[in-house]
mmCIF file of C-alpha atoms in Angstrom:
data_model
loop_
_atom_site.group_PDB
_atom_site.id
_atom_site.type_symbol
_atom_site.label_atom_id
_atom_site.label_comp_id
_atom_site.label_asym_id
_atom_site.label_seq_id
_atom_site.Cartn_x
_atom_site.Cartn_y
_atom_site.Cartn_z
ATOM 1 C CA UNK T 1 0.000 0.000 0.000
ATOM 2 C CA UNK T 2 1.083 3.595 -0.603
ATOM 3 C CA UNK T 3 0.747 6.868 1.334
ATOM 4 C CA UNK T 4 -2.852 7.358 0.196
ATOM 5 C CA UNK T 5 -3.745 3.956 1.636
ATOM 6 C CA UNK T 6 -2.127 4.881 4.954
ATOM 7 C CA UNK T 7 -4.047 8.180 4.996
ATOM 8 C CA UNK T 8 -7.249 6.239 4.305
ATOM 9 C CA UNK T 9 -6.607 3.925 7.276
ATOM 10 C CA UNK T 10 -6.052 6.947 9.525
ATOM 11 C CA UNK T 11 -9.231 8.619 8.226
ATOM 12 C CA UNK T 12 -11.297 5.458 8.673
ATOM 13 C CA UNK T 13 -10.177 5.158 12.291
ATOM 14 C CA UNK T 14 -11.142 8.784 13.006
ATOM 15 C CA UNK T 15 -14.476 8.389 11.185
ATOM 16 C CA UNK T 16 -15.238 5.269 13.228
ATOM 17 C CA UNK T 17 -14.879 7.228 16.461
ATOM 18 C CA UNK T 18 -16.860 10.214 15.160
ATOM 19 C CA UNK T 19 -19.666 7.804 14.333
ATOM 20 C CA UNK T 20 -19.602 6.678 17.992
ATOM 21 C CA UNK T 21 -20.374 10.234 19.152
ATOM 22 C CA UNK T 22 -16.888 11.625 19.708
ATOM 23 C CA UNK T 23 -16.119 15.142 18.508
ATOM 24 C CA UNK T 24 -12.837 16.870 17.754
ATOM 25 C CA UNK T 25 -11.205 18.296 20.870
ATOM 26 C CA UNK T 26 -9.026 21.050 19.422
ATOM 27 C CA UNK T 27 -7.929 22.393 22.810
ATOM 28 C CA UNK T 28 -5.515 19.509 23.453
ATOM 29 C CA UNK T 29 -4.095 19.237 19.943
ATOM 30 C CA UNK T 30 -1.422 21.907 20.049
ATOM 31 C CA UNK T 31 2.235 21.012 19.551
ATOM 32 C CA UNK T 32 3.916 17.837 18.414
ATOM 33 C CA UNK T 33 5.842 15.047 20.104
ATOM 34 C CA UNK T 34 7.521 13.780 16.955
ATOM 35 C CA UNK T 35 4.487 12.028 15.527
ATOM 36 C CA UNK T 36 3.487 12.442 11.889
ATOM 37 C CA UNK T 37 -0.108 13.399 12.691
ATOM 38 C CA UNK T 38 -2.596 13.319 15.547
ATOM 39 C CA UNK T 39 -6.211 14.216 16.240
ATOM 40 C CA UNK T 40 -7.955 14.308 19.609
ATOM 41 C CA UNK T 41 -11.592 13.276 20.022
ATOM 42 C CA UNK T 42 -13.791 13.777 23.083
ATOM 43 C CA UNK T 43 -17.050 12.337 24.383
ATOM 44 C CA UNK T 44 -17.943 13.501 27.859
ATOM 45 C CA UNK T 45 -14.891 13.058 30.067
ATOM 46 C CA UNK T 46 -13.230 10.558 27.726
ATOM 47 C CA UNK T 47 -10.571 11.811 25.319
ATOM 48 C CA UNK T 48 -9.059 9.557 22.686
ATOM 49 C CA UNK T 49 -6.097 10.404 20.495
ATOM 50 C CA UNK T 50 -5.611 8.899 17.051
ATOM 51 C CA UNK T 51 -2.014 9.394 16.006
ATOM 52 C CA UNK T 52 0.486 8.187 13.448
ATOM 53 C CA UNK T 53 4.206 7.866 13.966
ATOM 54 C CA UNK T 54 7.282 6.315 12.399
ATOM 55 C CA UNK T 55 9.309 3.897 14.527
ATOM 56 C CA UNK T 56 12.860 3.101 13.493
ATOM 57 C CA UNK T 57 13.666 -0.604 13.681
ATOM 58 C CA UNK T 58 16.287 -1.395 11.065
ATOM 59 C CA UNK T 59 17.077 -4.699 12.699
ATOM 60 C CA UNK T 60 14.016 -6.111 10.962
ATOM 61 C CA UNK T 61 15.631 -5.574 7.576
ATOM 62 C CA UNK T 62 13.272 -2.865 6.412
ATOM 63 C CA UNK T 63 12.909 0.861 7.101
ATOM 64 C CA UNK T 64 11.037 0.658 10.377
ATOM 65 C CA UNK T 65 7.312 0.817 11.076
ATOM 66 C CA UNK T 66 4.493 3.206 10.347
ATOM 67 C CA UNK T 67 2.023 2.898 13.254
ATOM 68 C CA UNK T 68 -1.516 4.221 13.631
ATOM 69 C CA UNK T 69 -2.610 4.068 17.267
ATOM 70 C CA UNK T 70 -5.733 4.899 19.231
ATOM 71 C CA UNK T 71 -4.979 5.784 22.835
ATOM 72 C CA UNK T 72 -7.076 6.921 25.795
ATOM 73 C CA UNK T 73 -5.889 9.920 27.775
ATOM 74 C CA UNK T 74 -5.030 9.014 31.376
ATOM 75 C CA UNK T 75 -3.999 12.459 32.692
ATOM 76 C CA UNK T 76 -6.288 15.093 34.252
ATOM 77 C CA UNK T 77 -7.571 17.507 31.625
ATOM 78 C CA UNK T 78 -9.447 20.740 32.274
ATOM 79 C CA UNK T 79 -12.138 22.318 30.183
ATOM 80 C CA UNK T 80 -10.387 25.608 29.465
ATOM 81 C CA UNK T 81 -9.607 26.304 25.824
ATOM 82 C CA UNK T 82 -6.124 25.214 24.701
ATOM 83 C CA UNK T 83 -5.003 24.725 28.276
ATOM 84 C CA UNK T 84 -3.902 21.088 28.307
ATOM 85 C CA UNK T 85 -1.327 18.825 26.742
ATOM 86 C CA UNK T 86 -1.917 15.119 26.165
ATOM 87 C CA UNK T 87 1.301 13.113 26.268
ATOM 88 C CA UNK T 88 1.561 10.202 23.858
ATOM 89 C CA UNK T 89 3.648 8.159 26.280
ATOM 90 C CA UNK T 90 0.891 8.443 28.923
ATOM 91 C CA UNK T 91 -1.857 7.083 26.690
ATOM 92 C CA UNK T 92 -3.588 3.792 27.325
ATOM 93 C CA UNK T 93 -3.237 2.145 23.908
ATOM 94 C CA UNK T 94 -6.568 0.718 22.750
ATOM 95 C CA UNK T 95 -5.606 -0.395 19.250
ATOM 96 C CA UNK T 96 -2.845 -0.080 16.702
ATOM 97 C CA UNK T 97 -2.189 -0.771 13.053
ATOM 98 C CA UNK T 98 1.459 -1.529 12.336
ATOM 99 C CA UNK T 99 2.835 -1.334 8.795
ATOM 100 C CA UNK T 100 6.344 -2.177 7.635
ATOM 101 C CA UNK T 101 7.893 0.705 5.720
ATOM 102 C CA UNK T 102 9.615 -0.689 2.637
ATOM 103 C CA UNK T 103 10.221 2.663 0.886
ATOM 104 C CA UNK T 104 8.999 6.222 1.476
ATOM 105 C CA UNK T 105 5.847 5.397 -0.483
ATOM 106 C CA UNK T 106 5.311 1.682 0.018
ATOM 107 C CA UNK T 107 4.065 -0.102 3.125
ATOM 108 C CA UNK T 108 2.956 -3.629 3.904
ATOM 109 C CA UNK T 109 2.282 -5.918 6.855
ATOM 110 C CA UNK T 110 5.211 -6.649 9.191
ATOM 111 C CA UNK T 111 5.110 -10.304 8.110
ATOM 112 C CA UNK T 112 5.336 -9.449 4.426
ATOM 113 C CA UNK T 113 7.961 -6.820 5.192
ATOM 114 C CA UNK T 114 10.149 -9.375 6.970
ATOM 115 C CA UNK T 115 9.731 -11.822 4.082
ATOM 116 C CA UNK T 116 10.646 -9.133 1.535
ATOM 117 C CA UNK T 117 13.715 -8.124 3.568
ATOM 118 C CA UNK T 118 14.843 -11.763 3.772
ATOM 119 C CA UNK T 119 14.410 -12.208 0.023
ATOM 120 C CA UNK T 120 16.347 -8.991 -0.657
ATOM 121 C CA UNK T 121 19.214 -10.127 1.569
ATOM 122 C CA UNK T 122 19.356 -13.499 -0.196
ATOM 123 C CA UNK T 123 19.429 -11.715 -3.543
ATOM 124 C CA UNK T 124 22.317 -9.520 -2.440
ATOM 125 C CA UNK T 125 24.261 -12.483 -1.090
ATOM 126 C CA UNK T 126 23.722 -14.481 -4.283
ATOM 127 C CA UNK T 127 25.375 -11.677 -6.236
ATOM 128 C CA UNK T 128 28.313 -11.197 -3.884
ATOM 129 C CA UNK T 129 31.790 -12.098 -5.010
ATOM 130 C CA UNK T 130 34.110 -13.732 -2.491
ATOM 131 C CA UNK T 131 35.662 -10.739 -0.773
ATOM 132 C CA UNK T 132 39.141 -12.359 -0.857
ATOM 133 C CA UNK T 133 40.244 -15.161 -3.162
ATOM 134 C CA UNK T 134 43.800 -16.426 -3.428
ATOM 135 C CA UNK T 135 45.011 -16.982 -6.992
ATOM 136 C CA UNK T 136 47.374 -19.929 -7.171
ATOM 137 C CA UNK T 137 49.706 -20.979 -9.955
ATOM 138 C CA UNK T 138 52.747 -19.522 -11.689
ATOM 139 C CA UNK T 139 50.625 -17.834 -14.355
ATOM 140 C CA UNK T 140 49.204 -15.390 -11.804
ATOM 141 C CA UNK T 141 52.593 -14.912 -10.157
ATOM 142 C CA UNK T 142 54.196 -14.137 -13.527
ATOM 143 C CA UNK T 143 51.703 -11.334 -14.155
ATOM 144 C CA UNK T 144 52.208 -10.035 -10.633
ATOM 145 C CA UNK T 145 55.998 -10.166 -11.021
ATOM 146 C CA UNK T 146 55.926 -7.630 -13.856
ATOM 147 C CA UNK T 147 54.143 -5.162 -11.573
ATOM 148 C CA UNK T 148 56.305 -5.859 -8.504
ATOM 149 C CA UNK T 149 59.565 -5.315 -10.425
ATOM 150 C CA UNK T 150 58.442 -1.761 -11.179
ATOM 151 C CA UNK T 151 58.226 -0.960 -7.474
ATOM 152 C CA UNK T 152 61.119 0.710 -5.586
ATOM 153 C CA UNK T 153 63.906 -1.687 -4.618
ATOM 154 C CA UNK T 154 62.075 -4.661 -6.178
ATOM 155 C CA UNK T 155 63.711 -4.755 -9.633
ATOM 156 C CA UNK T 156 65.564 -7.972 -8.831
ATOM 157 C CA UNK T 157 62.460 -9.751 -7.490
ATOM 158 C CA UNK T 158 62.086 -13.331 -8.718
ATOM 159 C CA UNK T 159 59.048 -15.537 -9.227
ATOM 160 C CA UNK T 160 59.791 -17.549 -6.100
ATOM 161 C CA UNK T 161 59.860 -14.330 -4.035
ATOM 162 C CA UNK T 162 56.130 -13.907 -4.626
ATOM 163 C CA UNK T 163 54.375 -15.905 -1.915
ATOM 164 C CA UNK T 164 50.765 -14.916 -2.464
ATOM 165 C CA UNK T 165 48.445 -13.225 -4.967
ATOM 166 C CA UNK T 166 44.956 -12.383 -3.685
ATOM 167 C CA UNK T 167 42.017 -10.985 -5.653
ATOM 168 C CA UNK T 168 39.940 -8.624 -3.486
ATOM 169 C CA UNK T 169 36.387 -7.821 -4.582
ATOM 170 C CA UNK T 170 34.943 -4.981 -2.563
ATOM 171 C CA UNK T 171 31.248 -5.212 -1.683
ATOM 172 C CA UNK T 172 28.811 -3.136 0.311
ATOM 173 C CA UNK T 173 25.347 -4.354 1.287
ATOM 174 C CA UNK T 174 25.644 -7.175 -1.217
ATOM 175 C CA UNK T 175 26.553 -4.877 -4.099
ATOM 176 C CA UNK T 176 29.960 -5.062 -5.750
ATOM 177 C CA UNK T 177 32.086 -1.933 -5.990
ATOM 178 C CA UNK T 178 34.176 -2.539 -9.136
ATOM 179 C CA UNK T 179 36.070 0.733 -8.769
ATOM 180 C CA UNK T 180 37.658 -0.607 -5.566
ATOM 181 C CA UNK T 181 38.528 -4.122 -6.793
ATOM 182 C CA UNK T 182 42.260 -4.856 -6.535
ATOM 183 C CA UNK T 183 44.992 -7.459 -6.120
ATOM 184 C CA UNK T 184 47.229 -7.868 -3.106
ATOM 185 C CA UNK T 185 50.653 -9.238 -3.981
ATOM 186 C CA UNK T 186 52.920 -10.462 -1.200
ATOM 187 C CA UNK T 187 56.618 -10.500 -2.073
ATOM 188 C CA UNK T 188 59.717 -10.426 0.153
ATOM 189 C CA UNK T 189 57.554 -9.661 3.184
ATOM 190 C CA UNK T 190 55.854 -6.659 1.577
ATOM 191 C CA UNK T 191 52.278 -6.347 0.308
ATOM 192 C CA UNK T 192 51.715 -4.443 -2.915
ATOM 193 C CA UNK T 193 48.330 -3.318 -4.139
ATOM 194 C CA UNK T 194 47.471 -3.468 -7.813
ATOM 195 C CA UNK T 195 44.146 -1.983 -8.893
ATOM 196 C CA UNK T 196 42.067 -4.354 -10.993
ATOM 197 C CA UNK T 197 41.232 -3.360 -14.573
ATOM 198 C CA UNK T 198 37.879 -1.591 -14.889
ATOM 199 C CA UNK T 199 35.082 -3.837 -16.065
ATOM 200 C CA UNK T 200 33.332 -3.005 -19.283
ATOM 201 C CA UNK T 201 30.058 -1.154 -18.723
#
């Protein structure tokens, strides 16, 4: 669902309470406590707040939650105009709708959000290169030797002086970073870095 769907859910919840005889209580609606939106409704001495907020929870693999809650005020409230503040953290939560935020304009159930995040992670991993892979054989060492001999004080380096050639593929969040790919060549106790050729676009 998109932002319009989320707005519709919020509107439906407010309309449901209006149909039960509540009316807007503007006097307690001033200010914000970080929520996206809120509206206060009153019937007699009972005040309910319908509010929407974003909760960060990146450990779930998606961009947190969008939550629509209905809470009952538990603090003393007077009847003077714009004289009271209702605190969200003091509300008695009566109901909530929790939506996983996939992008700025796409939301789904937490279950579907977790499944989508798992699938995305598997996709990234399936496209990852091994971050470090040793290249064995004299063919690789021969290519590396040409580079090493051009380095200061390494002109006399021999094939047997090269003990290891490693291909390093840089990745970030499952995506390869070709511009950072390189080789690490170990020779005579030193490690030399040789940037990998750019891949064709």
